[in-house]
XYZ file of C-alpha atoms in Angstrom:
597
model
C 0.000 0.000 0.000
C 1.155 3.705 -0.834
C 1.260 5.827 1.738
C -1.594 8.037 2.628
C -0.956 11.328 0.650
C -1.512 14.486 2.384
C -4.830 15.366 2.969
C -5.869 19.007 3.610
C -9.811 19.861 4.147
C -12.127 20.718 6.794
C -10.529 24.365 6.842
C -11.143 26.156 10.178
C -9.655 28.671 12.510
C -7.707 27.060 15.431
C -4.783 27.554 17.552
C -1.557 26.756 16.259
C 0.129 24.002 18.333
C 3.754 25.033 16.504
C 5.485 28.496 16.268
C 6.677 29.927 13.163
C 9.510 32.599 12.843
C 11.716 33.437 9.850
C 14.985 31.801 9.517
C 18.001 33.821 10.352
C 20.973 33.677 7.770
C 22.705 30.481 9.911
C 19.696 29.099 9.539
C 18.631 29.296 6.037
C 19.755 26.073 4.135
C 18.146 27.061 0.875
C 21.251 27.722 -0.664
C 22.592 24.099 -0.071
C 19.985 22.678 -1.306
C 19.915 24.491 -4.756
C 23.294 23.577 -5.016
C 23.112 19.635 -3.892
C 20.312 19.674 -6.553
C 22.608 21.237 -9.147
C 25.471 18.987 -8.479
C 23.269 15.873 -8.779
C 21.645 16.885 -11.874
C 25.315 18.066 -13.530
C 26.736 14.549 -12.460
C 24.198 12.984 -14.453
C 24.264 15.098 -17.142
C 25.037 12.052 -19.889
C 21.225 10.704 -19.416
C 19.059 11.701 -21.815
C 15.672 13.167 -20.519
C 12.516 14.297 -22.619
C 10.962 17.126 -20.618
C 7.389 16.972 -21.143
C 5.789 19.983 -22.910
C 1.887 20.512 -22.188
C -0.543 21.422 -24.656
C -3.215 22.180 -22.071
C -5.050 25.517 -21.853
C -3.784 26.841 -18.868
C -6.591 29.341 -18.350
C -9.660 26.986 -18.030
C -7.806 24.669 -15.421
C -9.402 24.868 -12.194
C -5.968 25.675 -9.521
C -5.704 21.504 -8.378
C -5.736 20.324 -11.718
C -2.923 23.227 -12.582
C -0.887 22.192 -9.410
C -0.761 18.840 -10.082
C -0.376 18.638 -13.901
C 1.650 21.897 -14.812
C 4.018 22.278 -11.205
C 4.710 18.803 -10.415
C 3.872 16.754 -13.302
C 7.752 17.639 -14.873
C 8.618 16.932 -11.398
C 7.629 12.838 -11.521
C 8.884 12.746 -15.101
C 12.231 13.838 -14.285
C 12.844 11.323 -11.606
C 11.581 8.709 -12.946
C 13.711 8.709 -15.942
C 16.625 9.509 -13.922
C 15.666 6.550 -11.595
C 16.538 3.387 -12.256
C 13.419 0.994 -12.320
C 15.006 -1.043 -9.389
C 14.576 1.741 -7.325
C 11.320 3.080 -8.253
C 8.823 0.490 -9.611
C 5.657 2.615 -9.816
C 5.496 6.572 -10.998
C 6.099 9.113 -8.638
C 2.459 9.273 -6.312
C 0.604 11.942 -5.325
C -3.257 12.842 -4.979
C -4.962 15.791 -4.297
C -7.876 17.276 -2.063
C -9.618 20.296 -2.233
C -11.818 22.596 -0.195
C -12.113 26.557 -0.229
C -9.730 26.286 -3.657
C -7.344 25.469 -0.598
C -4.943 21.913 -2.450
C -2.249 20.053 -1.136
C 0.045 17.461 -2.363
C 2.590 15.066 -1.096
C 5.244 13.604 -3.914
C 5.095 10.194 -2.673
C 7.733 6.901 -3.696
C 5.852 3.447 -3.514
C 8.902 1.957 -1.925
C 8.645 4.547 0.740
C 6.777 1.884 2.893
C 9.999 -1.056 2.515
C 12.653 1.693 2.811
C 12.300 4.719 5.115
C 13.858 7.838 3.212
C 16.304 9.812 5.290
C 15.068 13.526 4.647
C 10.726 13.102 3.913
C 9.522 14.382 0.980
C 7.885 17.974 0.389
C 4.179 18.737 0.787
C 3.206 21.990 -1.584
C 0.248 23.800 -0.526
C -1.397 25.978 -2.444
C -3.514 29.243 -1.337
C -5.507 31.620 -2.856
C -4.573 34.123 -0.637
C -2.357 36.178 0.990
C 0.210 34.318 2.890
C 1.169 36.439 5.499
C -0.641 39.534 7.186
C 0.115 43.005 7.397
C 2.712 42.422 10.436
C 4.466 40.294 8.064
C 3.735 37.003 10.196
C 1.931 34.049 8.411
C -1.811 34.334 7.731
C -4.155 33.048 9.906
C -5.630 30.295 6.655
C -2.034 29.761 6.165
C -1.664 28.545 9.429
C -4.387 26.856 9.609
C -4.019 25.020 6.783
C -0.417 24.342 7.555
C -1.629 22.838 11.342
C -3.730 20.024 9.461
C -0.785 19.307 6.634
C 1.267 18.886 9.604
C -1.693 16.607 11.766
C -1.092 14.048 8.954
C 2.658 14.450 7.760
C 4.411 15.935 10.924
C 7.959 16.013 9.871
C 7.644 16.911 5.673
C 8.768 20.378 4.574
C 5.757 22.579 3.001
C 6.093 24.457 0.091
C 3.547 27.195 0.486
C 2.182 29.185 -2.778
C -0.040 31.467 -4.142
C 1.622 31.475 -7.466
C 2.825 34.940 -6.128
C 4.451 34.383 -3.105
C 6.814 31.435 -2.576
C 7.564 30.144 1.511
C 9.126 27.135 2.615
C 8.582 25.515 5.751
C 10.919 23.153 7.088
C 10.552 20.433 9.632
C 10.339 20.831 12.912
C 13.317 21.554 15.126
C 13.774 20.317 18.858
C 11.941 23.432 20.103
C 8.861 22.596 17.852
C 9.515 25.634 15.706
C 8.854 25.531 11.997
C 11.034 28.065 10.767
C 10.006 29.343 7.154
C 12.123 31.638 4.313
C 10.591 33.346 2.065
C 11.287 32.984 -1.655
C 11.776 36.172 -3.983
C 11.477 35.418 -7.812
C 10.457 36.960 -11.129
C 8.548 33.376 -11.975
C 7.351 31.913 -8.832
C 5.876 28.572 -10.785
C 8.979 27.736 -12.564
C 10.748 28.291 -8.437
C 7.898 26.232 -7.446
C 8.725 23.310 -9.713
C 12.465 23.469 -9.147
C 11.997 24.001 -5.728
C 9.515 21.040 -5.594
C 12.073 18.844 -7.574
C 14.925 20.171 -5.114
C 13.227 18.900 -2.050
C 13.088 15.644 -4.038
C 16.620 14.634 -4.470
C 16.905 15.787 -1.160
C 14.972 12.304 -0.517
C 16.082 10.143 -3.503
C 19.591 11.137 -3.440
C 21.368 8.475 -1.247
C 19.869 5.551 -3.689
C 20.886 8.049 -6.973
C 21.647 5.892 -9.572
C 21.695 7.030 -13.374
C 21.831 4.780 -16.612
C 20.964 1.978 -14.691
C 20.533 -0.694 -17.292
C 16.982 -2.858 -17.210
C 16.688 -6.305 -15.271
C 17.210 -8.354 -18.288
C 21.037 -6.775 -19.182
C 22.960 -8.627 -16.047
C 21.957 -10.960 -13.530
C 22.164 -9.976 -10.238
C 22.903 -13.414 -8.482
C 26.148 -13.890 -10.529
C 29.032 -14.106 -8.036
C 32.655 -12.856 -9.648
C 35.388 -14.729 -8.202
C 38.176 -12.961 -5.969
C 40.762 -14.414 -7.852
C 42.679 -17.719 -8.270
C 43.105 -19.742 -5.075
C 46.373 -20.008 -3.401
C 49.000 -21.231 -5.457
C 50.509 -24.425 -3.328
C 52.974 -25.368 -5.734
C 56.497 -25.185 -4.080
C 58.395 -21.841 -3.415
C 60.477 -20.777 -6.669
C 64.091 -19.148 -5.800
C 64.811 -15.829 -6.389
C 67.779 -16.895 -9.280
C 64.526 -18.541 -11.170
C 62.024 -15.641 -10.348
C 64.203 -12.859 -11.790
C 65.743 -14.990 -15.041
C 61.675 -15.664 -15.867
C 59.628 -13.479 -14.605
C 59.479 -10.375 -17.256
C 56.063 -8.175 -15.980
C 54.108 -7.840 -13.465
C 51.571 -9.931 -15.017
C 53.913 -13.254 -14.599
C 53.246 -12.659 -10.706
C 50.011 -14.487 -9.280
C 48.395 -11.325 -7.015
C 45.836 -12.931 -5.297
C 48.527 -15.058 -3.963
C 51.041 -12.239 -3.098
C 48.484 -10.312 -1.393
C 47.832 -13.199 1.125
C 51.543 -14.513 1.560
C 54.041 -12.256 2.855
C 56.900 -14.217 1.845
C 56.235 -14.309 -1.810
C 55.045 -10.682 -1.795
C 58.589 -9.936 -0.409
C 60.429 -11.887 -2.690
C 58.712 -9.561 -5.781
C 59.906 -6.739 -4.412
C 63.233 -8.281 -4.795
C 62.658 -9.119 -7.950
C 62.129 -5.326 -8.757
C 65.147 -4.498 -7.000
C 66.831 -6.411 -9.251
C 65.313 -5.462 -12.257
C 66.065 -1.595 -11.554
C 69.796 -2.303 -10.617
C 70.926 -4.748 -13.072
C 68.090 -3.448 -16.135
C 68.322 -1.007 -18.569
C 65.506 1.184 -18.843
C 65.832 2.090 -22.436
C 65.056 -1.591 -23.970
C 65.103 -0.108 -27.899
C 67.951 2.074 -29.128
C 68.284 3.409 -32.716
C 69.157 0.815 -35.614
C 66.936 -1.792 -33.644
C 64.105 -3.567 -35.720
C 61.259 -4.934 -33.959
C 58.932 -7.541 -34.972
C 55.708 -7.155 -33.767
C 51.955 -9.295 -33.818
C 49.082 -6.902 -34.879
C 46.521 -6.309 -31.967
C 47.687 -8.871 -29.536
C 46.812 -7.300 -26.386
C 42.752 -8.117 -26.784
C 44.444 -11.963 -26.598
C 45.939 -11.074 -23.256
C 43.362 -9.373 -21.309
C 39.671 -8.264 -22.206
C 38.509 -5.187 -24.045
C 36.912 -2.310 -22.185
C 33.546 -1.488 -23.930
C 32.697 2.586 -22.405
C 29.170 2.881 -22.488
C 29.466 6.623 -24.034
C 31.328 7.684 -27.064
C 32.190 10.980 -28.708
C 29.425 12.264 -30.800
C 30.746 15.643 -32.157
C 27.164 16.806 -32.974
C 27.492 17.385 -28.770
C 30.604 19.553 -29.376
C 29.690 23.609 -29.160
C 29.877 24.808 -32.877
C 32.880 26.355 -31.494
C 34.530 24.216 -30.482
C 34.072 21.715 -33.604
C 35.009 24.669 -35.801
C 38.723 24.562 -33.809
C 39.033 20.623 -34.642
C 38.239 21.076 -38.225
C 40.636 24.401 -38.571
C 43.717 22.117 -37.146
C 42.852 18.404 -38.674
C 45.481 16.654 -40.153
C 45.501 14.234 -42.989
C 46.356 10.675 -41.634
C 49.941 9.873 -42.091
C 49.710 6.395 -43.333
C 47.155 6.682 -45.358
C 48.890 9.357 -47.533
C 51.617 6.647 -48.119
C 48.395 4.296 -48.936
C 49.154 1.753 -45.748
C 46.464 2.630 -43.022
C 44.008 -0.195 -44.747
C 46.865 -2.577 -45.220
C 48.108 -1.847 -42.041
C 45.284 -2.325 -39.506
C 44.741 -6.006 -41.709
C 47.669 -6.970 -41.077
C 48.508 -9.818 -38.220
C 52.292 -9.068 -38.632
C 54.942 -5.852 -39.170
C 58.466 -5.120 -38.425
C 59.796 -1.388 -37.528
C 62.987 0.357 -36.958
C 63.645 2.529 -34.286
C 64.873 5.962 -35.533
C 65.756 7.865 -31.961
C 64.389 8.393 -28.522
C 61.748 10.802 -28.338
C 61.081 10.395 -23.892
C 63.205 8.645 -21.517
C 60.419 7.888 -19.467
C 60.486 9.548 -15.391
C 62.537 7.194 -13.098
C 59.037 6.627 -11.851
C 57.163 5.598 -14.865
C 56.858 3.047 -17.527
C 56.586 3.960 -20.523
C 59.409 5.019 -23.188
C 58.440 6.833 -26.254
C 60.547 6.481 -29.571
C 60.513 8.022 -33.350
C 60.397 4.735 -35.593
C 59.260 3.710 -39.422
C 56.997 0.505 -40.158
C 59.576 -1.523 -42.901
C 57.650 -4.431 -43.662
C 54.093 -5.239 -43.278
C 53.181 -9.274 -43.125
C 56.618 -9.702 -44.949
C 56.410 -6.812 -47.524
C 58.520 -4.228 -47.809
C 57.439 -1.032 -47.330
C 58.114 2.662 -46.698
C 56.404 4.373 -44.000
C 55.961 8.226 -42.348
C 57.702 8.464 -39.246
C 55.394 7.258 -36.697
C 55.537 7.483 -32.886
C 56.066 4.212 -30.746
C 55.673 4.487 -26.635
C 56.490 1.052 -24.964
C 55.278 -0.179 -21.782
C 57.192 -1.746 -19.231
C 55.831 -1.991 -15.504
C 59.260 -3.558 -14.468
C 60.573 -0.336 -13.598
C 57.215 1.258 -11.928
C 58.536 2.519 -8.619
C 56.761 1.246 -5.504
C 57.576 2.254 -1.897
C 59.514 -0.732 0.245
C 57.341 -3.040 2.094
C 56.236 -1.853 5.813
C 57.146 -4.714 7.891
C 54.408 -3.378 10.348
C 51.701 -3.445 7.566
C 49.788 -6.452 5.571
C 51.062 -7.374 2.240
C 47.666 -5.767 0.875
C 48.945 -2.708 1.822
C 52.184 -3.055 -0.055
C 50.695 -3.218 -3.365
C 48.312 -0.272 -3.865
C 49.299 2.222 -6.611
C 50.795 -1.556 -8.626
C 50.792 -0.738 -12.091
C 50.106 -3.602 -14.885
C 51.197 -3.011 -17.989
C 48.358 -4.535 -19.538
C 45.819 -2.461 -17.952
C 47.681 0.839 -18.701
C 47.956 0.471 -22.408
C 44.174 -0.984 -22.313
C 43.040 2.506 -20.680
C 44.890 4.567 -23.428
C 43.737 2.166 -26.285
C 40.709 2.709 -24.972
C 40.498 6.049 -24.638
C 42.288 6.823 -28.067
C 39.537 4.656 -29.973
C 36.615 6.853 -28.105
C 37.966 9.555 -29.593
C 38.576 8.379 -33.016
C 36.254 11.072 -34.418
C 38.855 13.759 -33.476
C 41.855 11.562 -34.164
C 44.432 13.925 -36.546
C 43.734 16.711 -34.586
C 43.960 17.687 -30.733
C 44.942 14.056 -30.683
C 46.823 12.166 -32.879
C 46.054 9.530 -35.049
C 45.912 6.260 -33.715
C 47.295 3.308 -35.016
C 46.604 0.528 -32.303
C 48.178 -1.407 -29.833
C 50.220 -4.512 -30.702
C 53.381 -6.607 -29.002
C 56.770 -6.129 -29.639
C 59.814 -8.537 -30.165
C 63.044 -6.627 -28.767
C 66.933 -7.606 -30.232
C 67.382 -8.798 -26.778
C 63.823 -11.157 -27.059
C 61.887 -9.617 -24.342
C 58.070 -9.123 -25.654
C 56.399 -5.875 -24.980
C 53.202 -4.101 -25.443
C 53.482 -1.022 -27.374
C 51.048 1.447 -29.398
C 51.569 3.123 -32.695
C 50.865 7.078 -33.105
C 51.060 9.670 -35.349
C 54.331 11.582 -34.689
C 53.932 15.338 -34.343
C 56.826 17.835 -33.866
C 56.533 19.930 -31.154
C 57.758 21.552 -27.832
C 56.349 20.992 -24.248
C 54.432 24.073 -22.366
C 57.510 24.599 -20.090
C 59.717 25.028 -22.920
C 62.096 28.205 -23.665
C 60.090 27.973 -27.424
C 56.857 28.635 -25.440
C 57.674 31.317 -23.309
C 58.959 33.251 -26.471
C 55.919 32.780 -28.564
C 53.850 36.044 -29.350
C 50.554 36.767 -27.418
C 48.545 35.669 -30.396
C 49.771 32.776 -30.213
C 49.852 31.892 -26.554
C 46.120 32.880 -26.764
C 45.539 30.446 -30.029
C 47.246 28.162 -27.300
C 45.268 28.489 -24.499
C 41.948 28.454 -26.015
C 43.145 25.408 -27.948
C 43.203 23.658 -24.608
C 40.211 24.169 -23.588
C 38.640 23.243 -26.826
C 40.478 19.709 -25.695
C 39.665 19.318 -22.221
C 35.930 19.597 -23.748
C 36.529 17.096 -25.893
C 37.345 14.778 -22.993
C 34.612 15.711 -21.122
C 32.017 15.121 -23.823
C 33.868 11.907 -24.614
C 33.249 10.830 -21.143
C 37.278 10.568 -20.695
C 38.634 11.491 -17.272
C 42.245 12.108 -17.183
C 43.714 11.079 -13.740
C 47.129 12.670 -14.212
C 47.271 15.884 -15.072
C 50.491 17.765 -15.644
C 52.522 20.247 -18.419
C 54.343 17.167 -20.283
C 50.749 15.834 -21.136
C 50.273 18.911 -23.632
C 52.166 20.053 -26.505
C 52.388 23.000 -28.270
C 52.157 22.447 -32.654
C 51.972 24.792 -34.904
C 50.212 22.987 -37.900
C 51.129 23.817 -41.377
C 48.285 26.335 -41.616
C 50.220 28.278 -39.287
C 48.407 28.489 -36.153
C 49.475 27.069 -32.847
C 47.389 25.037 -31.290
C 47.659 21.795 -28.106
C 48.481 18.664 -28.723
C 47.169 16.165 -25.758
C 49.266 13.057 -24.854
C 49.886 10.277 -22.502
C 46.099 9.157 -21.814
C 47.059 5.932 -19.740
C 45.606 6.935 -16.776
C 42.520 7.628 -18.005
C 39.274 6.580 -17.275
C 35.391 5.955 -18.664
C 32.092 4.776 -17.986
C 32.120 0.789 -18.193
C 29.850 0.050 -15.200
C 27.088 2.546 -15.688
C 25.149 1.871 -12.102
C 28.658 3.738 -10.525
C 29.331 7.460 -10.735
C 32.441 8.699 -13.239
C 33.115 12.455 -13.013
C 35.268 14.205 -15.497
C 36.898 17.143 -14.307
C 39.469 17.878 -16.749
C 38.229 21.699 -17.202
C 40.071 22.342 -13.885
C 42.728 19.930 -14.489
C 43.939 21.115 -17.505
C 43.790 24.572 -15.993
C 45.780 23.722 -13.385
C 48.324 22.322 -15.444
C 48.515 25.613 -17.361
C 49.124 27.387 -14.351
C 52.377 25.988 -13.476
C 51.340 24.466 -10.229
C 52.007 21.127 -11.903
C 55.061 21.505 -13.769
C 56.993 24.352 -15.478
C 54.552 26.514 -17.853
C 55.624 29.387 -20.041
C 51.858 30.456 -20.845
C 51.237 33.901 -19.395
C 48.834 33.490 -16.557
C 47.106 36.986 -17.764
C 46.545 35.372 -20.811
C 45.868 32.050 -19.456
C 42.418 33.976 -16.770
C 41.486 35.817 -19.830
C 41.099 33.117 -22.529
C 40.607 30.055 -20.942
C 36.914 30.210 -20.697
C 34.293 29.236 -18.760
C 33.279 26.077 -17.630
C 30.526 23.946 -18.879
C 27.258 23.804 -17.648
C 27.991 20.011 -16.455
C 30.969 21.087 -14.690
C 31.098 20.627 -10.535
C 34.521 22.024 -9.466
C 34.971 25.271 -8.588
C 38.961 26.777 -9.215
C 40.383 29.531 -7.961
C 43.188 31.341 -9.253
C 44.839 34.582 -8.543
C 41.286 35.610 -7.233
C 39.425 34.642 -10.759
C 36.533 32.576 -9.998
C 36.404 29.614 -12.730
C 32.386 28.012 -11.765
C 29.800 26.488 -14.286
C 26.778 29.077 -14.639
C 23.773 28.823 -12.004
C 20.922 27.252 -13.797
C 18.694 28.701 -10.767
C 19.446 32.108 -10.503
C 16.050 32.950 -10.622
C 15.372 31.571 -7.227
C 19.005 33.075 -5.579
C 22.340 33.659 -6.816
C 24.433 30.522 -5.769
């Protein structure tokens, strides 16, 4: 059974058995609300709603029939196609009663009965009336009518209209006040509805879930396992560990995670790697042989559930993509069909384009393809970057702490290339220009035999942000620059592509052949995107790449006047709120006609 909606009739005169004063600024918590509303609605910005539009004529609608189907009909529509179905089986409830043209109504959830929400649910009243008297204290019907709302639904807020006025009433406090604030607005019933749908996700929001799938896509008694069991064979020594074990992936985690003594013995194995290893694995004259698209063999593709539609792109911003695109390098030279058929190639390594941190894993090279499935061929200069976790720094074990502990921050090899093949095909659309073209990931026979995982690029000349070549370029062009980057850090969002690791080597500065200088973005292995869509993902790369601009994370020569002036604003969708040198960087208020956030 749903529960009983409010019911509001019988209008009297009585005493009131509550007191009501206005709020005090302390007091007030309209603002928060607004902006917990905002912030929900912004983090699920990628669901698709279809706000309903009526046709009714307004004018002949008795006042009930106006609350209920104009005010909060948009209201139930909105949640219930940003709830999931497992959360909300039945539409949003509520039921009206009438006396006087006095109407009330309760937004009711028929789960409310298994699952007590945390904050109730708002009751809107409406009044012909005045709401409050001369004195400026609340009308005598007002009260009234508020004493019999709150007979029925003691602890619900009350959203009190005339159409005119606006007052909320909030629930009792432990001195059995109801303190109210009143609302000032040009268009009280688009404040009502907002207002109506704020109170709302007030109650929903701790079971918010958005692009839930239905029932029939996954089945909720399947069990994944933890991992392999234990591994009982007999302990290998460490001469046999470090002469076979190549990557992290030859190590059995769910087994060095529960023995200390094997977890110990990898960390000597790293030890050794990093004294008696040589980073740089490929030097120039090497040739490499390498499988076509081997990783998908080794571990399983990552399907996003979003992609990049440029149709969602400002006009803008697509304009910028289109003025910088590049033709695609290999298929100039006629390959880029050939190529991505192929299941075999072999390339030469033409110099060293990044050394690689002494944190990191990756190495990045200049190389040609020479053969492709045993032809000969001759190839652009592409861009190889090579992954190899052997030399990912991790701190030394804490004797005091569980081997757990030990491993967190553990980089595989196999999952970083599969977030930045990943990412890279998302954003295939605008491949060529903020981004280079891709050319796939594949696995790579060294001179010394070692097998790595590698990806192919496009290779663009360029300079980093903190270069010397930077800091001298004209104004113009630091601006071209500037706005450049935020045309890509859109791109991201849009693409649904978080970037974790923000900092100036991740950007480049090109100046294309048409003559304008504009970012290149790199190095998206620690990215991110939607693959389980009941679980939040955020993008905030508006702010990162900001930051990164700044200087704060790494050596910039972008003027930081020019930087606050051209940058832009932040999308609508946007949650974070930066700072810098006292310029405000915040996403518009949607609301402002209720109260400027």
């Amino acid at each position: 059974m749903l529960p009983t909606p409010t019911i509001v009739n019988d209008i009297g005169t009585r005493a009131s058995t509550w007191s009501y004063r206005d709020a005090n600024p302390t007091e007030s918590n309209l603002k928060w609300l607004i902006r917990s509303f905002t912030s929900s609605l912004r983090n699920a910005h990628r669901k698709t709603l279809t706000w309903p539009s009526s046709t009714a004529n307004t004018e002949k609608m008795e006042i009930a029939q106006y609350v209920r189907e104009i005010l909060l009909q948009p209201v139930a529509d909105l949640f219930n196609q940003l709830y999931s179905k497992r959360v909300i089986v039945t539409p949003l409830y509520w039921e009206k009663h009438k006396d006087d043209q006095i109407c009330a109504f309760t937004l009711e959830v028929d789960d409310f009965h298994r699952i007590q929400p945390i904050n109730p649910p708002p009751t809107m009243v409406f009044i012909p009336n005045q709401l409050f008297s001369d004195d400026g204290t609340p009308s005598s019907r007002l009260v009234d009518t508020l004493e019999r709302a709150y007979k029925i639904k003691p602890l619900q807020p009350v959203i009190a209209t005339n159409l005119g006025e606006i007052v909320l009433f909030r629930s009792p406090n432990k001195a059995n006040e109801r303190i109210y604030q009143r609302i000032s607005t040009p268009r009280p019933p688009s404040a009502v509805r907002i207002l109506a749908a704020a109170y709302m996700m007030n109650t929903l929001q701790y079971r918010f879930i958005h692009n839930v799938p239905d029932d029939s896509e996954f089945d909720e008694d399947h069990v994944l396992p933890e991992g392999p069991p234990l591994n009982l064979q007999e302990d290998l020594p460490d001469n046999i560990v470090f002469n076979t074990h190549n990557r992290h992936s030859d190590f059995d985690f769910a087994t060095l995670v529960r023995d200390r003594k094997r977890a110990l013995q990898f960390f000597r194995w790293k030890d050794h790697m990093r004294n008696t290893r040589e980073k740089q694995v490929v030097h120039p004259g090497n040739d490499l042989y390498a499988k076509s698209n081997e990783l998908r063999r080794a571990i399983p593709e990552l399907k996003p559930c979003h992609g990049l539609d440029l149709s969602n792109l400002p006009l803008e911003t697509v304009s910028h993509l289109q003025s910088v695109q590049r033709p695609c390098p290999l298929s100039i030279s006629n390959l880029r069909d050939r190529f991505f058929q192929s299941s075999n190639f072999t390339l030469q390594i033409l110099s060293v384009v990044a050394k690689g941190s002494g944190r990191g894993i990756c190495t990045v090279h200049q190389c040609q393809i020479t053969s492709i499935d045993g032809a000969q061929v001759e190839s652009p200069i592409l861009c190889l970057k090579l992954f190899d976790d052997r030399f990912q720094y991790l701190e030394p074990p804490e004797e005091e702490e569980e081997p757990v502990r030990w491993f967190r921050g553990l980089i595989q090899a196999e999952w970083h290339i599969r977030q930045e093949d990943t990412a890279y095909r998302t954003l295939k659309p605008a491949q060529g220009t903020i981004f280079p073209w891709y050319y796939g990931t594949h696995q790579f026979t060294l001179p010394s035999g070692l097998s790595l995982f590698g990806i192919l690029l496009e290779y663009i000349p360029g300079f980093s942000v903190g270069s010397d070549e930077t800091s001298s370029l004209s104004s113009e062009r630091q601006i071209q620059f500037v706005q450049s980057c935020r045309h890509g850090a859109r791109v991201l969002d849009v693409a649904d592509i978080a970037q974790h690791d923000w900092h100036a080597d991740q950007i480049m500065v090109h100046t294309s052949p048409r003559d304008m200088t504009h970012a290149v973005f790199l190095d998206l292995g620690s990215t991110s995107q939607t693959i389980n869509p009941t679980k939040l993902h955020a993008c905030y790369n508006f702010s990162g790449c900001l930051m990164s601009l700044t200087g704060s994370l790494g050596p910039v020569g972008i003027k930081t006047d020019l930087l606050l002036e051209h940058y832009g604003t932040p999308d609508p969708w946007h949650t974070v709120i930066s700072i810098i040198d006292g310029k405000v960087f915040a996403a518009p208020n949607p609301f402002e006609l209720i109260l400027p956030l």
